[in-house]
Amino acid sequence: MPSTSKAQRRAAAIAENEPEKLYKRNRGLLKMSKSELHDFASGGEKDLPTRITREGVKKRLGKRK
């Protein structure tokens, strides 16, 4: 599953390569497997928004229950 924003992609890249530099609020990323982190961190940022809100996530992923 690719990242949904530039901020998410960058945080995953930091968690993958330099986990000691993560902010405390992002430490949950360390629970992800290396392959999951790589999937989030790889890929371009060209078509990604800078940040995404909860409403934006719902809109991007569709209405799931």
Backbone as JSON, one array per atom type, in Angstrom:
{
  "sequence": "MPSTSKAQRRAAAIAENEPEKLYKRNRGLLKMSKSELHDFASGGEKDLPTRITREGVKKRLGKRK",
  "N": [[0.85, -1.17, 0.0], [0.81, 2.06, -0.99], [2.03, 5.28, 0.19], [-0.13, 8.0, 1.27], [0.34, 10.68, 1.35], [2.82, 13.31, 1.11], [4.07, 13.84, 3.54], [3.6, 11.48, 4.97], [5.03, 9.65, 3.42], [7.64, 10.62, 3.73], [8.01, 10.34, 6.51], [7.91, 7.56, 6.72], [10.18, 6.91, 5.26], [12.18, 7.97, 6.91], [11.78, 6.36, 9.17], [12.5, 3.93, 8.1], [15.21, 4.24, 7.36], [16.61, 5.87, 9.27], [15.73, 5.39, 12.14], [16.13, 6.42, 14.73], [15.84, 9.13, 14.54], [13.17, 9.75, 14.46], [10.2, 11.51, 15.41], [8.54, 11.44, 18.6], [5.77, 11.12, 18.32], [5.58, 9.69, 15.99], [6.59, 7.19, 16.41], [5.16, 4.85, 16.26], [5.4, 3.89, 13.72], [7.55, 2.22, 13.74], [6.64, -0.26, 14.36], [5.85, -1.42, 12.08], [6.61, -3.74, 9.43], [9.77, -4.21, 7.72], [9.41, -4.45, 4.95], [6.88, -3.3, 4.61], [7.4, -0.67, 5.41], [9.21, 0.0, 3.41], [7.53, -0.1, 1.16], [5.82, 2.08, 1.7], [7.69, 4.15, 1.78], [8.92, 4.16, -0.71], [8.54, 5.28, -4.09], [7.25, 8.1, -5.9], [6.73, 11.64, -5.18], [5.23, 13.24, -6.7], [2.4, 13.35, -7.41], [1.23, 13.47, -4.94], [-0.52, 14.88, -2.12], [0.62, 17.46, 0.16], [-0.05, 17.24, 2.9], [-2.59, 15.28, 4.5], [-5.94, 15.22, 5.51], [-8.28, 13.75, 7.88], [-10.74, 13.71, 6.61], [-9.89, 13.85, 4.01], [-8.62, 11.39, 3.76], [-10.78, 9.65, 3.97], [-12.13, 10.41, 1.67], [-10.26, 9.75, -0.32], [-9.91, 6.97, -0.01], [-12.43, 6.05, -0.25], [-15.73, 5.34, 0.95], [-15.57, 3.26, 3.45], [-16.57, 0.64, 5.64]],
  "CA": [[0.0, 0.0, 0.0], [1.65, 3.25, -1.05], [1.66, 6.37, 1.09], [-1.2, 8.86, 0.76], [0.78, 12.07, 1.38], [4.27, 13.5, 1.15], [4.5, 13.74, 4.94], [3.59, 10.07, 5.34], [6.13, 9.0, 2.71], [8.89, 11.05, 4.34], [8.11, 9.72, 7.83], [8.24, 6.15, 6.5], [11.58, 6.86, 4.83], [13.0, 8.18, 8.11], [11.65, 5.15, 10.0], [13.21, 2.84, 7.44], [16.65, 4.48, 7.26], [17.18, 6.47, 10.48], [14.63, 5.36, 13.11], [16.42, 7.2, 15.94], [15.49, 10.53, 14.29], [11.72, 9.91, 14.43], [9.53, 12.19, 16.51], [7.83, 10.5, 19.46], [4.43, 10.86, 17.8], [5.68, 8.8, 14.82], [7.27, 5.95, 16.79], [4.32, 3.72, 15.88], [5.87, 3.38, 12.43], [8.57, 1.19, 13.96], [5.96, -1.54, 14.5], [5.64, -1.95, 10.73], [7.71, -4.56, 8.93], [10.68, -3.5, 6.81], [8.83, -4.41, 3.61], [5.8, -2.32, 4.63], [8.03, 0.65, 5.42], [9.77, 0.24, 2.08], [6.42, 0.2, 0.26], [5.37, 3.43, 1.98], [8.75, 5.12, 1.52], [9.29, 4.19, -2.13], [7.57, 5.96, -4.94], [7.45, 9.54, -6.04], [5.85, 12.57, -4.47], [4.68, 14.16, -7.69], [0.95, 13.5, -7.36], [0.76, 13.36, -3.56], [-0.7, 16.14, -1.4], [1.61, 17.66, 1.22], [-0.64, 16.6, 4.08], [-3.95, 14.82, 4.22], [-6.78, 15.23, 6.71], [-9.13, 12.56, 8.01], [-11.74, 13.78, 5.55], [-9.18, 13.52, 2.77], [-8.39, 9.94, 3.74], [-12.07, 9.03, 3.66], [-12.44, 10.7, 0.27], [-9.31, 9.02, -1.16], [-10.1, 5.54, 0.11], [-13.83, 5.7, -0.42], [-16.44, 5.13, 2.22], [-15.5, 1.87, 3.9], [-17.05, 0.41, 7.01]],
  "C": [[0.89, 1.24, 0.0], [1.17, 4.33, -0.09], [0.62, 7.27, 0.43], [-0.83, 10.33, 0.8], [2.31, 12.13, 1.42], [4.8, 13.33, 2.57], [4.57, 12.29, 5.38], [4.75, 9.33, 4.67], [7.47, 9.35, 3.36], [9.08, 10.42, 5.72], [8.48, 8.24, 7.7], [9.7, 5.99, 6.07], [12.53, 7.06, 6.01], [12.97, 6.94, 8.98], [12.44, 3.99, 9.41], [14.73, 3.02, 7.54], [17.3, 5.01, 8.54], [16.12, 6.53, 11.58], [14.89, 6.18, 14.37], [16.05, 8.67, 15.77], [13.98, 10.77, 14.24], [11.23, 10.71, 15.63], [8.77, 11.14, 17.32], [6.47, 10.14, 18.9], [4.43, 9.9, 16.61], [6.33, 7.46, 15.15], [6.45, 4.7, 16.45], [4.73, 3.11, 14.55], [6.87, 2.25, 12.6], [7.95, -0.19, 14.14], [5.7, -2.2, 13.14], [6.85, -2.78, 10.31], [8.57, -3.73, 7.96], [10.09, -3.39, 5.4], [7.68, -3.41, 3.54], [6.36, -0.9, 4.61], [8.6, 0.98, 4.05], [8.67, 0.59, 1.08], [5.92, 1.64, 0.45], [6.42, 4.46, 1.56], [9.12, 5.22, 0.05], [8.19, 4.88, -2.92], [7.8, 7.45, -4.93], [6.45, 10.35, -5.24], [5.08, 13.47, -5.42], [3.18, 14.4, -7.53], [0.38, 13.43, -5.95], [0.52, 14.74, -2.95], [0.35, 16.25, -0.29], [1.17, 16.98, 2.5], [-2.05, 16.17, 3.71], [-4.72, 14.76, 5.54], [-7.59, 13.95, 6.78], [-10.19, 12.54, 6.91], [-11.12, 13.41, 4.21], [-8.91, 12.04, 2.64], [-9.68, 9.23, 3.36], [-12.41, 9.22, 2.18], [-11.56, 9.87, -0.66], [-9.57, 7.53, -1.17], [-11.53, 5.11, -0.15], [-14.46, 5.46, 0.94], [-16.46, 3.66, 2.55], [-16.06, 1.78, 5.31], [-16.44, -0.82, 7.57]]
}
